[in-house]
Structure formats: structure tokens, C-alpha cells
């Protein structure tokens, strides 16, 4: 990855007496030097150790009171559990492995904990900062995660989502992009797209771009699932997509270069970027949870990151058990507060000269999602910036408005001059119309697709999806806009243990999930072989589960690991007669949904 490994200085030292007093099982130890916490596990005289930090979002572990064997610890943030004897996370099951520290015994019987650390790849070929002229480097906020950078003679754009919804029809732009945003995009010298989520990789936006400039250079990281895996299917013609290796400078001209870094928690998905012009660094961590093993450049000129939260169906789309409205409200409030504190702490530790919270400016604007919009409160950029101001007064903060421009030379002058130009007064900041029908109608066209007239599509689809040998039974129910099951809609069971489609739940002990999906979105996802993010992150389903456990392997598969080539429905339609004779799943309602009724109700037309 362009990173060099080296062994770090010692994180924690214990003398022989302290080593002798370690008890069997879990020991929590704090470094007297910096107050950081570590976990040491002892069994049969053998020692293992790790940082007391959850890999998910950096929470602290405490003793797990439910664990009678004394091997697991529980994260205070999201209740994730780590079995320290194996360094595997047990809740969610089959998810991450904790990074171990090396335990080095000293001659005197003491020990030292050391870490193999990643060399910082941006230190390769360092450039001294040169003085910038006014107007030489400007950053213009367009909307959500989309920024336009003027870097000398070159224009670079991040993550253009300028039109249409994201995640099927669940997310819409909160901020009205400047009227000339599309022209700006078409004039760009290069575009960086951080990852495949549709609020960053927006096919409606790229379709407009491709009509004018199909050859614009687009750069993406070399993630394990290609960012543009859907390009052909979407019939968008872009001819200059460049997949670049992580941690290596990409030189654009004598003054401009950039480096893409990967996320450790979601290597199949997330990336972030460092852009450097004449020795001045701009760091954009986008949506990364733990970019580059948590090591990032300090003292950059400008840092931008996400901040808002709310980019998941949990817990708004869940019901049953503990998921009362008051529990959800408390959980969401606490989550947002934790995220806000975490971001403020991160910014304080990295000490950028300027910080801008972005990539959280979306709204659940469709009338059918009013409940989500009201429940799924987000962090406010102004509040995060106020928190940063309080804890790190030396950092300049910027709450961006669409069309606002930051001039880096002015911002870095001492004393700094007015560096941010806000859009003219009277400019419309917030969007107030979204063209819902155009996009919802397009999704609902899938309802009447030929394949859904044959109930064996279910078997064909889940065999294509390729997830099995996992003890989980899922009931999938097609619903209307209000998540009420549709008469004649499909309502079926999938047993992922052997990938069978029983008429009743099996008699063996098994975890169970019930997933209600809006019919138009589910059929669109099935027909096109899309990832289930559209349903889950887009708030297009409702879930209940017993027991209340997150099945990481199942969701990870359907959200990031489905085959890159979609189901071959032409082949399916040719095979239908033989399929129906040999292996019809029994007991599933056979008629396809009465689509016309639903479409009339949804006030949509099918072409």
C-alpha cells in the first residue's frame, strides 16, 4: 500500500512485580505516561495484549458482565463484544479481528507492549510550503460532499452529487447547489470519487456529465469492490476512469499531487484523499471510519470530514422488543453526541489550520419518509464548530454554504484577512423542490417486469446472491409506501442454512429476521442486482429480529459482497418452464402483485 512497517516505541512498561500480579483472564492497564488504556489477557502463562479501543468507532471496552468465562469485553459505544482470548469480535459475530500488540518480555521479568506501526506514506518526497498568492488556491462548497478546488491552473472536484436522490429515493440534497454547478463539473480537470455510495457516486449527475465530457479524468482508489462496478449497467459513458494504488503520490503537474488512502474498517468501500499544492496540504477524510490505520497528517492547511450521523437505517427502521420511540430517541441523541465529541477530538488531535464539516447535508425529503426525517436528527455543523472552537481555539472553522469560497492564501496570512466569501444575500441555501415523481416512477417501473410473473425468480435471485451456510431465516415481505403488505405481493421465507425456501419456519433453533421492503425499490434492486444499501441506508425497509442480534455476515454480504455481474434474467426467462416444474418454492403467493392498483395508489405511471 506504499506504507513501510516499523516497530513503535514502547506503549506500556510493566515491571516484574506488575507482571507477576497479572491475574488469569482479562487485565485492564493504564499507561502512566499518557493515560491510554490497554488490555492484557493471561492464560496458562501466555500473554496477549491489545489497545483498549473498539475497532468499530473507537469506543472504550469494559468488563462484560454477561461473560462467565472472563474472556470478553464490551464496548461502551455500541455494545460490540471482543473475545480477548482469540482477538475476534463476537458481537457482531464474524466481523472484525482486533489488532494485537507485541508483548516483549525483558530480562528482568518485566514486559513491554509495542505496536507495529504504519509509516506515513505522505512523508515520501516531502515538499516545503511555498507562499501562495491571493486567488491561487480556492475551495468552493457546492453541496453535501461536493467541493470544487482551484489549485493554480487546475480545477479538481470531489464527490459530485448535484441532482437526483441517493440510496434509491431515501436521501435528497439539503443544500441547493449553485446554478452553474453542472457547468463547473463539466469544466473540471480532474474528479475524485471517494466510494460507491450514491451520495458520492451519483449516476444521475454523471449521466449529465458524460453527455458533455465523457473523457474527464476521474480518480478512484483501488478498493476490493471496484467503485464503478455498476458503470455498464447504468449505461453512463465515461472513458477516463483511473484506479490508483493507495498511499502513493499521483503527480498532476509540477505543483499539484494527491494521494488516496484506504479505510481500515471498510477496505472494500471507503477511501479518503490528501491533496497537496506547492507544499500545502488539504485532507478530506470523507466518510472513513478509521482511515490509514488511524494515522493521518497533522497541521494540514485545510481538513474536511463528515459529521452529521444518521447514515443508516438503525434504529429508526427497527421495531419490536426494545425499539420503542423513546428508546430510539435516546439512542439517536446519544449516538450523535458521541460522534460529535469524536469528531471534535479528532480535529483537535490533528490540529489543521482550518476545519470544515461537510458530507452530511442530506434530507429525507420524500413525504412518505416523514417519520424518518423527524426521528433521524443530525448533528449541526455550527454546533461541532463551536465545540472545536472551545477545545482548540487556534483552529479556524468554516460552516459552508452552497457557493461559499475559501481563499487559502488569505486564510493563512498572519493576521488572517477575511478568507471566506459567502454567497450573495438572497441566495437560496436550502432546496425546496426535488422532482420526486421522475425518480420514484423510474424505480416503480421494475414492479411490472416480466421476471416477477414467475415466483421462481426468488430462488434464481438468492442462488445468484450466493449467501448460504449461515444459520439465519429471513422473511421478506413486499409492501406499499406505508410498509403495509400488498395483497398478491410476494411474502416468502429464505433459510440461509441450506438456501431453501420453506413454507414455514424450520423446527431447529434459528435466528429470525423479518424484512418489509417497499415493492418498487425491492424489485428495482433485485432486477438490477444492486446492493441492499438502497433499502437499508435509504430507509426503504422496516426490520424486526429475534433474537435482537446484528448478523454482520448476512448484511455485509448483501451490502458489499453481492456478485459484481447482475443476475442473468434473460437466461432465467428462457429456463422458467423447466424451473417451475423442477423446483418451485411452495406456498408462496403465486400471482404477481397487482401492480396497477399499487401504482395508482402511489400516483405513478408505468411506461
Coordinates of C-alpha atoms in Angstrom, one line a residue:
X1 CA 0.0 0.0 0.0
X2 CA 3.0 2.3 -0.2
X3 CA 3.4 2.1 3.6
X4 CA 6.5 0.9 5.4
X5 CA 6.1 -1.0 8.6
X6 CA 8.3 -0.2 11.6
X7 CA 8.2 -1.0 15.3
X8 CA 6.9 1.8 17.5
X9 CA 8.4 3.0 20.8
X10 CA 7.1 1.2 23.8
X11 CA 3.4 1.9 24.6
X12 CA 3.4 0.4 28.1
X13 CA 6.0 -1.0 30.5
X14 CA 5.3 -3.3 33.5
X15 CA 8.0 -4.3 36.0
X16 CA 8.4 -7.9 37.1
X17 CA 6.2 -7.3 40.1
X18 CA 3.3 -6.0 38.0
X19 CA 3.7 -8.9 35.6
X20 CA 3.6 -11.4 38.4
X21 CA 0.4 -9.8 39.8
X22 CA -1.4 -10.2 36.4
X23 CA -4.4 -12.4 37.0
X24 CA -5.7 -15.2 34.7
X25 CA -8.1 -13.8 32.2
X26 CA -8.6 -10.1 31.5
X27 CA -6.5 -7.3 32.9
X28 CA -7.0 -3.6 32.2
X29 CA -3.9 -1.5 32.4
X30 CA -3.4 2.3 32.0
X31 CA -0.1 3.9 30.9
X32 CA 1.0 6.4 33.5
X33 CA 2.7 8.4 30.7
X34 CA -0.3 9.3 28.5
X35 CA -3.3 7.8 30.3
X36 CA -4.0 5.4 27.4
X37 CA -5.6 2.1 28.3
X38 CA -4.6 -1.5 27.3
X39 CA -6.0 -5.0 27.8
X40 CA -3.7 -7.9 28.7
X41 CA -5.1 -11.4 28.6
X42 CA -3.4 -14.2 30.5
X43 CA -4.0 -17.9 30.0
X44 CA -1.6 -20.8 31.0
X45 CA 1.2 -18.3 31.5
X46 CA 0.8 -17.0 27.9
X47 CA 0.1 -13.3 27.4
X48 CA -1.8 -11.4 24.7
X49 CA -2.5 -7.7 24.5
X50 CA -4.3 -5.0 22.6
X51 CA -5.3 -1.4 22.8
X52 CA -8.5 -0.7 24.8
X53 CA -10.2 0.7 21.7
X54 CA -13.0 -0.8 19.7
X55 CA -12.2 -1.1 16.1
X56 CA -15.7 0.0 15.0
X57 CA -15.7 3.6 16.2
X58 CA -13.0 3.8 18.8
X59 CA -15.1 3.2 22.0
X60 CA -13.6 2.0 25.3
X61 CA -14.1 -1.6 26.4
X62 CA -15.2 -2.5 29.9
X63 CA -15.8 -5.9 31.6
X64 CA -18.6 -7.8 30.1
X65 CA -20.9 -8.7 33.0
X66 CA -22.7 -11.4 30.9
X67 CA -19.5 -13.3 30.2
X68 CA -18.9 -16.0 32.7
X69 CA -15.7 -17.3 31.2
X70 CA -13.9 -14.0 31.7
X71 CA -12.8 -13.7 28.1
X72 CA -14.9 -11.0 26.6
X73 CA -15.1 -7.2 27.0
X74 CA -17.9 -4.9 25.9
X75 CA -17.6 -1.6 24.1
X76 CA -19.4 1.3 25.8
X77 CA -20.4 2.8 22.5
X78 CA -22.4 0.2 20.6
X79 CA -22.1 -2.8 22.9
X80 CA -19.8 -4.6 20.5
X81 CA -18.0 -7.5 22.2
X82 CA -14.5 -8.7 21.8
X83 CA -13.2 -12.1 22.9
X84 CA -9.7 -11.2 24.0
X85 CA -8.5 -14.8 24.1
X86 CA -9.0 -15.1 20.3
X87 CA -8.9 -11.3 19.5
X88 CA -12.1 -11.9 17.5
X89 CA -15.3 -9.7 17.8
X90 CA -18.2 -11.9 18.9
X91 CA -20.9 -9.3 18.6
X92 CA -21.5 -8.7 15.8
X93 CA -20.4 -12.3 15.0
X94 CA -17.9 -13.0 12.2
X95 CA -16.9 -9.3 11.9
X96 CA -13.5 -7.9 12.8
X97 CA -10.3 -9.1 14.3
X98 CA -8.6 -6.9 16.9
X99 CA -5.1 -5.8 16.1
X100 CA -2.7 -7.4 18.7
X101 CA 0.2 -5.6 20.3
X102 CA 3.5 -7.4 20.6
X103 CA 4.3 -8.5 24.2
X104 CA 8.1 -8.3 24.7
X105 CA 9.5 -9.8 27.9
X106 CA 12.5 -8.1 29.4
X107 CA 15.5 -9.8 31.1
X108 CA 14.3 -8.7 34.5
X109 CA 10.9 -10.4 34.1
X110 CA 9.0 -7.2 33.2
X111 CA 7.2 -6.6 29.9
X112 CA 6.8 -4.0 27.2
X113 CA 3.9 -3.6 24.8
X114 CA 4.9 -2.4 21.4
X115 CA 3.0 -1.8 18.2
X116 CA 4.0 -2.4 14.6
X117 CA 3.0 0.9 13.1
X118 CA 2.4 2.1 9.6
X119 CA 4.9 4.6 8.2
X120 CA 3.1 7.7 7.0
X121 CA 3.2 7.5 3.2
X122 CA 2.7 11.2 2.6
X123 CA 6.1 11.8 4.1
X124 CA 7.7 10.3 0.9
X125 CA 9.3 13.1 -1.1
X126 CA 8.3 16.0 1.2
X127 CA 7.7 19.5 -0.3
X128 CA 8.4 22.7 1.5
X129 CA 5.4 25.0 1.5
X130 CA 5.7 28.0 -0.9
X131 CA 3.9 31.3 -0.5
X132 CA 0.5 31.4 -2.2
X133 CA -0.9 34.4 -4.0
X134 CA -4.4 35.6 -3.3
X135 CA -6.8 33.6 -5.6
X136 CA -4.3 30.9 -6.3
X137 CA -5.9 28.2 -4.2
X138 CA -9.7 28.5 -3.6
X139 CA -12.2 26.0 -2.3
X140 CA -15.8 26.4 -3.2
X141 CA -18.5 24.4 -1.5
X142 CA -21.2 23.2 -3.9
X143 CA -23.4 20.8 -1.9
X144 CA -23.2 17.7 0.5
X145 CA -19.7 16.2 -0.1
X146 CA -19.0 18.1 -3.3
X147 CA -16.2 20.7 -3.2
X148 CA -14.5 22.5 -6.1
X149 CA -10.8 23.2 -5.6
X150 CA -9.0 25.7 -7.8
X151 CA -5.3 24.7 -7.5
X152 CA -3.2 27.1 -9.6
X153 CA -4.3 26.4 -13.1
X154 CA -6.2 23.2 -12.3
X155 CA -9.7 22.6 -11.1
X156 CA -10.5 19.5 -9.1
X157 CA -13.9 18.4 -7.9
X158 CA -14.7 16.0 -5.0
X159 CA -17.7 13.6 -5.0
X160 CA -20.2 15.4 -7.3
X161 CA -23.8 14.7 -6.3
X162 CA -25.7 17.6 -7.9
X163 CA -29.0 16.1 -8.9
X164 CA -31.4 13.3 -8.1
X165 CA -31.8 11.2 -5.0
X166 CA -29.2 8.8 -3.3
X167 CA -30.0 5.4 -1.9
X168 CA -32.9 4.7 -4.2
X169 CA -35.2 7.5 -3.0
X170 CA -34.3 7.9 0.6
X171 CA -31.8 10.7 0.5
X172 CA -32.2 14.1 -1.2
X173 CA -30.0 17.1 -1.3
X174 CA -30.5 19.5 1.6
X175 CA -28.5 22.4 0.0
X176 CA -29.3 23.9 -3.4
X177 CA -26.1 23.7 -5.4
X178 CA -25.1 26.9 -7.2
X179 CA -26.9 27.3 -10.5
X180 CA -23.7 26.8 -12.5
X181 CA -22.6 23.7 -10.6
X182 CA -23.1 21.3 -13.6
X183 CA -21.1 23.6 -15.9
X184 CA -18.3 23.7 -13.2
X185 CA -18.3 19.9 -13.1
X186 CA -18.0 19.8 -16.9
X187 CA -15.0 22.2 -16.8
X188 CA -13.1 20.2 -14.2
X189 CA -9.6 19.0 -14.9
X190 CA -10.0 16.0 -12.6
X191 CA -12.6 14.5 -10.3
X192 CA -12.1 12.4 -7.2
X193 CA -14.8 9.9 -6.2
X194 CA -14.3 8.5 -2.7
X195 CA -16.5 5.5 -2.8
X196 CA -19.5 3.8 -4.4
X197 CA -22.3 5.1 -2.1
X198 CA -24.7 7.0 -4.2
X199 CA -24.4 10.3 -2.3
X200 CA -20.8 10.3 -3.6
X201 CA -21.0 8.4 -6.8
X202 CA -24.2 9.9 -8.3
X203 CA -25.2 8.3 -11.6
X204 CA -27.8 10.9 -12.4
X205 CA -25.1 13.6 -12.0
X206 CA -22.5 11.5 -14.0
X207 CA -25.1 10.9 -16.8
X208 CA -25.3 14.7 -17.3
X209 CA -21.5 15.0 -17.2
X210 CA -21.0 12.2 -19.7
X211 CA -23.2 13.9 -22.3
X212 CA -20.8 16.8 -22.3
X213 CA -17.4 15.4 -21.2
X214 CA -17.2 11.6 -21.2
X215 CA -13.3 11.9 -21.2
X216 CA -12.9 13.9 -18.0
X217 CA -10.3 12.2 -15.8
X218 CA -11.9 10.6 -12.8
X219 CA -9.7 9.1 -10.0
X220 CA -10.8 6.4 -7.5
X221 CA -8.9 4.2 -5.0
X222 CA -8.2 0.5 -5.7
X223 CA -10.9 -0.8 -3.3
X224 CA -11.6 -4.5 -3.2
X225 CA -15.0 -3.9 -4.8
X226 CA -14.4 -1.6 -7.8
X227 CA -16.1 1.8 -7.3
X228 CA -17.5 1.8 -10.8
X229 CA -18.8 -1.8 -10.7
X230 CA -22.2 -0.6 -12.0
X231 CA -21.0 1.6 -14.8
X232 CA -22.1 -0.6 -17.8
X233 CA -25.4 -1.4 -16.2
X234 CA -26.1 2.3 -15.7
X235 CA -25.3 3.0 -19.4
X236 CA -23.1 6.0 -18.5
X237 CA -20.3 6.6 -20.9
X238 CA -17.1 7.7 -19.0
X239 CA -13.9 6.8 -20.8
X240 CA -11.2 8.1 -18.4
X241 CA -11.6 6.3 -15.1
X242 CA -8.3 5.8 -13.3
X243 CA -8.0 3.3 -10.4
X244 CA -4.9 4.3 -8.3
X245 CA -3.0 2.4 -5.7
X246 CA -3.2 3.5 -2.1
X247 CA -0.5 5.6 -0.4
X248 CA 1.3 6.7 -3.5
X249 CA 1.6 10.3 -4.7
X250 CA -0.1 10.9 -8.0
X251 CA 1.5 13.9 -9.8
X252 CA -0.8 16.1 -11.8
X253 CA 1.6 18.9 -12.6
X254 CA 4.8 20.3 -11.1
X255 CA 3.0 21.8 -8.2
X256 CA -0.1 19.6 -7.7
X257 CA -0.3 16.0 -6.5
X258 CA -2.7 13.8 -4.5
X259 CA -2.7 10.6 -2.6
X260 CA -5.6 8.2 -1.8
X261 CA -5.7 6.3 1.5
X262 CA -7.9 3.4 2.4
X263 CA -10.2 2.9 5.3
X264 CA -9.2 0.1 7.7
X265 CA -12.8 -0.7 8.9
X266 CA -14.3 -0.7 5.3
X267 CA -11.5 -1.6 2.9
X268 CA -14.0 -2.8 0.3
X269 CA -15.7 0.6 0.3
X270 CA -14.2 3.8 1.8
X271 CA -11.2 5.9 0.8
X272 CA -10.0 9.4 1.7
X273 CA -7.6 11.8 0.0
X274 CA -4.7 14.2 0.6
X275 CA -4.3 16.9 -2.0
X276 CA -1.0 18.9 -2.0
X277 CA -0.3 22.1 -3.9
X278 CA 3.1 23.8 -3.5
X279 CA 3.6 22.0 -0.2
X280 CA 0.1 23.0 1.2
X281 CA -2.0 20.0 2.2
X282 CA -5.7 19.6 2.1
X283 CA -7.1 16.5 3.9
X284 CA -10.5 15.1 3.1
X285 CA -11.4 12.1 5.2
X286 CA -15.0 11.9 3.7
X287 CA -16.9 9.0 5.4
X288 CA -13.9 7.0 6.6
X289 CA -14.3 5.3 10.0
X290 CA -10.5 4.6 10.5
X291 CA -8.5 5.8 7.5
X292 CA -4.9 4.6 7.2
X293 CA -5.0 2.7 10.5
X294 CA -5.9 5.9 12.3
X295 CA -2.7 7.7 11.2
X296 CA -3.3 11.0 9.4
X297 CA -1.2 14.1 8.7
X298 CA -1.1 16.8 11.4
X299 CA -1.2 20.5 10.8
X300 CA -2.7 20.4 7.3
X301 CA -3.9 23.7 5.9
X302 CA -7.5 22.6 5.5
X303 CA -9.3 19.5 6.8
X304 CA -12.8 18.4 5.9
X305 CA -14.8 15.4 7.2
X306 CA -18.3 14.1 7.7
X307 CA -20.0 15.0 11.0
X308 CA -23.8 14.6 10.8
X309 CA -24.6 10.9 11.6
X310 CA -27.8 9.3 10.5
X311 CA -26.5 7.5 7.5
X312 CA -28.0 4.1 8.5
X313 CA -31.5 2.6 9.0
X314 CA -30.6 1.8 12.6
X315 CA -32.6 2.2 14.8
X316 CA -35.3 4.2 13.0
X317 CA -36.4 1.3 10.8
X318 CA -36.5 -1.3 13.6
X319 CA -39.5 -2.4 15.6
X320 CA -40.4 -4.8 18.3
X321 CA -38.7 -5.6 21.6
X322 CA -36.8 -2.6 23.0
X323 CA -37.3 -0.4 19.9
X324 CA -39.9 2.0 21.4
X325 CA -39.9 5.6 20.2
X326 CA -38.4 6.8 23.5
X327 CA -35.6 4.2 23.3
X328 CA -34.9 5.3 19.7
X329 CA -34.9 9.0 20.6
X330 CA -32.4 8.4 23.5
X331 CA -30.2 6.2 21.4
X332 CA -30.0 8.7 18.5
X333 CA -29.4 11.6 20.8
X334 CA -26.5 9.7 22.5
X335 CA -25.1 8.5 19.2
X336 CA -25.0 12.0 17.7
X337 CA -23.4 13.4 20.8
X338 CA -20.7 10.6 20.8
X339 CA -20.0 11.2 17.1
X340 CA -19.8 15.0 17.6
X341 CA -17.3 14.5 20.5
X342 CA -15.3 12.0 18.5
X343 CA -15.0 14.4 15.5
X344 CA -14.1 17.3 17.7
X345 CA -11.4 15.2 19.4
X346 CA -10.0 14.0 16.1
X347 CA -9.8 17.6 14.7
X348 CA -8.2 18.8 17.9
X349 CA -5.6 16.0 17.8
X350 CA -4.7 16.6 14.1
X351 CA -4.6 20.4 14.5
X352 CA -5.5 21.6 11.0
X353 CA -5.3 25.3 10.4
X354 CA -8.9 25.3 9.0
X355 CA -11.6 22.7 9.5
X356 CA -14.8 22.3 7.5
X357 CA -17.6 19.8 8.4
X358 CA -19.3 18.5 5.2
X359 CA -20.8 15.4 3.6
X360 CA -23.8 15.4 6.0
X361 CA -26.1 17.7 4.1
X362 CA -28.9 15.4 3.1
X363 CA -32.6 15.2 4.0
X364 CA -35.3 12.5 3.9
X365 CA -37.5 14.9 1.9
X366 CA -39.9 12.5 0.3
X367 CA -43.3 12.8 2.0
X368 CA -43.5 9.1 2.6
X369 CA -40.4 9.3 4.8
X370 CA -41.6 12.0 7.1
X371 CA -41.3 9.7 10.1
X372 CA -37.6 9.1 9.3
X373 CA -37.0 12.8 8.7
X374 CA -38.5 13.7 12.1
X375 CA -36.8 10.9 14.0
X376 CA -33.3 10.8 12.4
X377 CA -31.9 14.0 13.8
X378 CA -28.4 15.0 12.6
X379 CA -25.5 16.9 14.1
X380 CA -25.4 20.5 13.2
X381 CA -22.2 21.9 11.7
X382 CA -22.4 25.1 13.7
X383 CA -22.5 23.1 17.0
X384 CA -19.5 20.9 16.0
X385 CA -17.5 24.0 15.0
X386 CA -18.5 25.7 18.3
X387 CA -17.2 22.7 20.2
X388 CA -13.9 22.8 18.3
X389 CA -13.6 26.5 18.9
X390 CA -13.9 25.8 22.6
X391 CA -11.4 23.0 22.9
X392 CA -9.0 24.2 20.2
X393 CA -9.3 27.9 19.8
X394 CA -6.4 28.1 17.4
X395 CA -8.3 26.2 14.6
X396 CA -10.3 28.3 12.2
X397 CA -13.7 26.6 11.4
X398 CA -15.9 27.0 8.4
X399 CA -19.6 26.2 8.2
X400 CA -20.1 26.0 4.4
X401 CA -23.0 27.5 2.4
X402 CA -23.5 26.5 -1.2
X403 CA -21.4 28.8 -3.4
X404 CA -19.2 30.0 -0.5
X405 CA -15.5 30.3 -1.3
X406 CA -12.5 29.9 0.9
X407 CA -9.2 31.6 -0.3
X408 CA -6.4 29.7 1.2
X409 CA -3.7 32.4 0.8
X410 CA -5.9 34.9 2.7
X411 CA -6.7 32.3 5.4
X412 CA -3.0 31.5 6.0
X413 CA -1.9 35.2 6.3
X414 CA -1.0 36.4 9.7
X415 CA -3.1 38.1 10.9
X416 CA -5.6 36.4 8.6
X417 CA -7.7 38.5 6.3
X418 CA -11.4 37.8 5.5
X419 CA -10.8 34.5 3.7
X420 CA -14.4 33.2 3.2
X421 CA -16.8 34.9 0.8
X422 CA -20.4 33.8 1.4
X423 CA -22.9 33.6 -1.5
X424 CA -24.7 36.9 -2.2
X425 CA -27.6 37.6 0.3
X426 CA -30.9 36.3 -1.0
X427 CA -29.2 33.2 -2.5
X428 CA -31.4 30.1 -1.9
X429 CA -29.4 27.9 0.6
X430 CA -31.9 25.1 1.0
X431 CA -33.6 23.0 -1.7
X432 CA -37.4 23.2 -1.7
X433 CA -38.3 21.0 -4.7
X434 CA -36.8 17.7 -5.7
X435 CA -38.6 16.3 -8.7
X436 CA -39.7 13.2 -6.7
X437 CA -42.1 11.7 -9.3
X438 CA -39.4 11.5 -12.0
X439 CA -37.2 9.3 -9.9
X440 CA -39.8 7.3 -7.9
X441 CA -41.6 6.4 -11.2
X442 CA -38.4 5.2 -12.6
X443 CA -37.9 2.8 -9.6
X444 CA -41.5 1.7 -9.8
X445 CA -41.2 0.6 -13.4
X446 CA -39.5 -2.5 -12.0
X447 CA -42.8 -3.6 -10.4
X448 CA -44.2 -4.8 -13.7
X449 CA -41.0 -6.5 -15.0
X450 CA -41.7 -9.9 -16.7
X451 CA -39.5 -11.8 -14.2
X452 CA -41.9 -11.1 -11.3
X453 CA -44.7 -13.0 -13.0
X454 CA -42.8 -16.2 -12.2
X455 CA -42.3 -16.9 -8.5
X456 CA -39.2 -18.9 -9.2
X457 CA -37.4 -15.6 -9.5
X458 CA -36.9 -15.9 -5.7
X459 CA -34.8 -19.0 -6.0
X460 CA -32.9 -17.7 -9.0
X461 CA -32.1 -14.4 -7.2
X462 CA -30.9 -15.9 -3.9
X463 CA -28.8 -18.6 -5.7
X464 CA -27.2 -15.7 -7.7
X465 CA -26.6 -13.7 -4.5
X466 CA -24.5 -16.7 -3.2
X467 CA -25.0 -16.4 0.6
X468 CA -25.5 -19.6 2.5
X469 CA -24.3 -22.0 5.2
X470 CA -25.3 -19.5 7.8
X471 CA -27.9 -20.2 10.5
X472 CA -30.5 -17.4 9.8
X473 CA -34.0 -17.5 8.5
X474 CA -35.4 -14.3 6.8
X475 CA -39.0 -13.5 5.9
X476 CA -39.2 -10.9 3.1
X477 CA -42.5 -9.1 2.5
X478 CA -43.3 -6.7 -0.3
X479 CA -45.2 -3.6 0.9
X480 CA -46.7 -0.3 -0.2
X481 CA -45.4 3.1 0.7
X482 CA -46.6 2.7 4.3
X483 CA -45.0 -0.7 4.8
X484 CA -48.3 -2.5 4.7
X485 CA -48.1 -5.8 2.9
X486 CA -49.6 -5.8 -0.6
X487 CA -52.3 -8.3 -1.4
X488 CA -50.8 -10.6 -4.0
X489 CA -47.3 -9.2 -3.2
X490 CA -44.5 -11.7 -2.6
X491 CA -44.1 -12.9 1.0
X492 CA -41.6 -15.7 1.4
X493 CA -39.0 -17.3 3.7
X494 CA -35.4 -17.9 2.9
X495 CA -33.4 -20.3 5.1
X496 CA -29.8 -19.4 4.6
X497 CA -28.5 -22.6 6.3
X498 CA -29.1 -24.6 3.1
X499 CA -30.6 -21.9 0.9
X500 CA -34.0 -23.4 0.9
X501 CA -37.4 -21.6 0.7
X502 CA -39.7 -23.3 3.2
X503 CA -43.4 -22.5 3.7
X504 CA -42.9 -22.4 7.5
X505 CA -40.1 -21.6 9.8
X506 CA -37.9 -24.7 10.5
X507 CA -38.2 -26.6 13.8
X508 CA -34.4 -26.2 14.6
X509 CA -33.3 -23.3 16.7
X510 CA -32.6 -20.4 14.5
X511 CA -32.2 -16.6 14.5
X512 CA -35.1 -14.9 12.5
X513 CA -35.4 -11.5 10.8
X514 CA -38.5 -10.1 9.1
X515 CA -37.8 -7.5 6.4
X516 CA -40.6 -5.5 4.9
X517 CA -39.5 -3.7 1.7
X518 CA -41.2 -1.1 -0.4
X519 CA -42.1 -3.1 -3.5
X520 CA -40.8 -0.6 -6.1
X521 CA -37.4 -0.3 -4.5
X522 CA -37.0 -4.0 -3.7
X523 CA -37.9 -5.1 -7.3
X524 CA -35.6 -2.4 -8.7
X525 CA -32.8 -3.8 -6.5
X526 CA -33.5 -7.4 -7.4
X527 CA -33.9 -6.8 -11.2
X528 CA -30.6 -4.8 -11.4
X529 CA -28.5 -6.8 -9.0
X530 CA -28.0 -3.8 -6.7
X531 CA -26.6 -3.8 -3.2
X532 CA -29.1 -3.7 -0.3
X533 CA -27.8 -0.3 0.8
X534 CA -30.5 1.2 -1.3
X535 CA -33.0 -0.5 1.1
X536 CA -31.2 -0.2 4.4
X537 CA -29.3 3.1 4.3
X538 CA -32.1 4.5 2.1
X539 CA -34.8 3.8 4.8
X540 CA -36.8 1.8 2.3
X541 CA -37.5 -1.2 4.6
X542 CA -38.6 -2.0 8.1
X543 CA -37.0 -4.7 10.2
X544 CA -37.6 -6.8 13.3
X545 CA -35.4 -9.6 14.5
X546 CA -35.4 -12.3 17.2
X547 CA -33.1 -12.5 19.0
X548 CA -32.1 -8.9 18.6
X549 CA -28.7 -9.6 17.1
X550 CA -26.9 -7.9 14.2
X551 CA -25.9 -10.6 11.7
X552 CA -22.8 -9.0 10.3
X553 CA -22.1 -11.7 7.8
X554 CA -25.5 -11.5 6.2
X555 CA -25.7 -7.8 6.0
X556 CA -22.1 -7.4 4.9
X557 CA -22.8 -9.8 2.1
X558 CA -25.9 -8.1 0.8
X559 CA -24.5 -4.6 1.3
X560 CA -21.0 -5.1 -0.1
X561 CA -20.3 -8.6 -1.5
X562 CA -23.0 -9.4 -4.0
X563 CA -21.6 -10.6 -7.4
X564 CA -20.4 -7.7 -9.5
X565 CA -22.3 -9.1 -12.5
X566 CA -26.1 -8.9 -12.1
X567 CA -28.5 -11.8 -12.3
X568 CA -28.9 -13.1 -15.9
X569 CA -32.7 -12.6 -16.1
X570 CA -32.7 -13.4 -19.9
X571 CA -31.4 -16.9 -19.0
X572 CA -34.0 -17.1 -16.2
X573 CA -36.9 -16.3 -18.6
X574 CA -35.6 -19.0 -21.0
X575 CA -35.4 -21.5 -18.2
X576 CA -38.7 -20.6 -16.5
X577 CA -40.7 -23.6 -17.7
X578 CA -38.2 -26.2 -16.5
X579 CA -37.6 -24.2 -13.3
X580 CA -41.2 -24.2 -12.4
X581 CA -41.5 -28.0 -13.0
X582 CA -38.4 -28.9 -11.0
X583 CA -38.2 -26.7 -8.0
X584 CA -41.0 -24.2 -7.4
X585 CA -40.7 -22.9 -3.8
X586 CA -44.1 -24.0 -2.4
X587 CA -46.6 -21.9 -0.5
X588 CA -45.6 -18.6 -1.9
X589 CA -48.4 -16.4 -3.3
X590 CA -48.2 -17.1 -7.0
X591 CA -49.8 -14.1 -8.6
X592 CA -47.5 -11.2 -9.2
X593 CA -48.5 -8.1 -7.3
X594 CA -51.5 -6.3 -8.8
X595 CA -49.1 -3.6 -9.9
X596 CA -51.6 -1.3 -11.5
X597 CA -53.5 -1.0 -8.2
X598 CA -50.3 -0.1 -6.3
X599 CA -49.2 2.3 -9.0
X600 CA -52.5 4.1 -8.9
X601 CA -52.2 4.4 -5.2
X602 CA -48.6 5.6 -5.4
X603 CA -49.8 8.1 -8.1
X604 CA -47.3 6.8 -10.6
X605 CA -47.5 5.8 -14.2
X606 CA -45.8 2.9 -15.7
X607 CA -44.5 3.4 -19.2

